[in-house]
Amino acid sequence: MDVLGDETLKLMAAELVKIIRQNAGVDWTLRKNIQAKMKISEKSC
């Protein structure tokens, strides 16, 4: 954490939350294709 700094971590977390909310559906835990899409989005951050 010391390397990135608090502000950088906050920005990264906010961006990750935004991406997850865009890709999350009501039943995302039951649908494999939505899970895969979310994992790809998370890895691209």
PDB file of C-alpha atoms in Angstrom:
ATOM      1  CA  MET A   1       0.000   0.000   0.000  1.00  0.00           C
ATOM      2  CA  ASP A   2       2.840   2.381   0.682  1.00  0.00           C
ATOM      3  CA  VAL A   3       4.044   2.109  -2.905  1.00  0.00           C
ATOM      4  CA  LEU A   4       0.756   3.182  -4.484  1.00  0.00           C
ATOM      5  CA  GLY A   5      -0.443   5.598  -1.840  1.00  0.00           C
ATOM      6  CA  ASP A   6      -3.899   6.056  -0.384  1.00  0.00           C
ATOM      7  CA  GLU A   7      -5.243   8.293  -3.156  1.00  0.00           C
ATOM      8  CA  THR A   8      -4.231   5.861  -5.883  1.00  0.00           C
ATOM      9  CA  LEU A   9      -5.854   2.979  -4.021  1.00  0.00           C
ATOM     10  CA  LYS A  10      -9.046   4.993  -3.554  1.00  0.00           C
ATOM     11  CA  LEU A  11      -9.189   5.769  -7.274  1.00  0.00           C
ATOM     12  CA  MET A  12      -8.573   2.142  -8.199  1.00  0.00           C
ATOM     13  CA  ALA A  13     -11.273   0.941  -5.802  1.00  0.00           C
ATOM     14  CA  ALA A  14     -13.779   3.469  -7.128  1.00  0.00           C
ATOM     15  CA  GLU A  15     -13.077   2.421 -10.720  1.00  0.00           C
ATOM     16  CA  LEU A  16     -13.444  -1.252  -9.818  1.00  0.00           C
ATOM     17  CA  VAL A  17     -16.783  -0.621  -8.086  1.00  0.00           C
ATOM     18  CA  LYS A  18     -18.001   1.287 -11.140  1.00  0.00           C
ATOM     19  CA  ILE A  19     -17.060  -1.561 -13.486  1.00  0.00           C
ATOM     20  CA  ILE A  20     -18.669  -4.182 -11.261  1.00  0.00           C
ATOM     21  CA  ARG A  21     -21.897  -2.197 -10.984  1.00  0.00           C
ATOM     22  CA  GLN A  22     -22.054  -1.806 -14.772  1.00  0.00           C
ATOM     23  CA  ASN A  23     -21.696  -5.551 -15.280  1.00  0.00           C
ATOM     24  CA  ALA A  24     -23.704  -6.873 -12.343  1.00  0.00           C
ATOM     25  CA  GLY A  25     -27.185  -8.161 -12.954  1.00  0.00           C
ATOM     26  CA  VAL A  26     -29.838  -9.311 -10.548  1.00  0.00           C
ATOM     27  CA  ASP A  27     -28.839 -12.960 -10.866  1.00  0.00           C
ATOM     28  CA  TRP A  28     -25.162 -12.566 -11.712  1.00  0.00           C
ATOM     29  CA  THR A  29     -24.158 -15.221  -9.198  1.00  0.00           C
ATOM     30  CA  LEU A  30     -26.141 -17.838 -11.098  1.00  0.00           C
ATOM     31  CA  ARG A  31     -24.997 -16.976 -14.606  1.00  0.00           C
ATOM     32  CA  LYS A  32     -21.561 -18.171 -15.692  1.00  0.00           C
ATOM     33  CA  ASN A  33     -21.292 -15.754 -18.632  1.00  0.00           C
ATOM     34  CA  ILE A  34     -21.850 -12.730 -16.382  1.00  0.00           C
ATOM     35  CA  GLN A  35     -19.300 -14.060 -13.881  1.00  0.00           C
ATOM     36  CA  ALA A  36     -16.755 -14.501 -16.667  1.00  0.00           C
ATOM     37  CA  LYS A  37     -17.384 -10.980 -17.980  1.00  0.00           C
ATOM     38  CA  MET A  38     -16.916  -9.517 -14.497  1.00  0.00           C
ATOM     39  CA  LYS A  39     -13.663 -11.429 -13.984  1.00  0.00           C
ATOM     40  CA  ILE A  40     -12.322 -10.115 -17.290  1.00  0.00           C
ATOM     41  CA  SER A  41     -13.309  -6.567 -16.321  1.00  0.00           C
ATOM     42  CA  GLU A  42     -11.590  -6.912 -12.949  1.00  0.00           C
ATOM     43  CA  LYS A  43      -8.392  -8.232 -14.502  1.00  0.00           C
ATOM     44  CA  SER A  44      -8.235  -5.363 -16.998  1.00  0.00           C
ATOM     45  CA  CYS A  45      -8.049  -2.777 -14.183  1.00  0.00           C
TER      46      CYS A  45
END
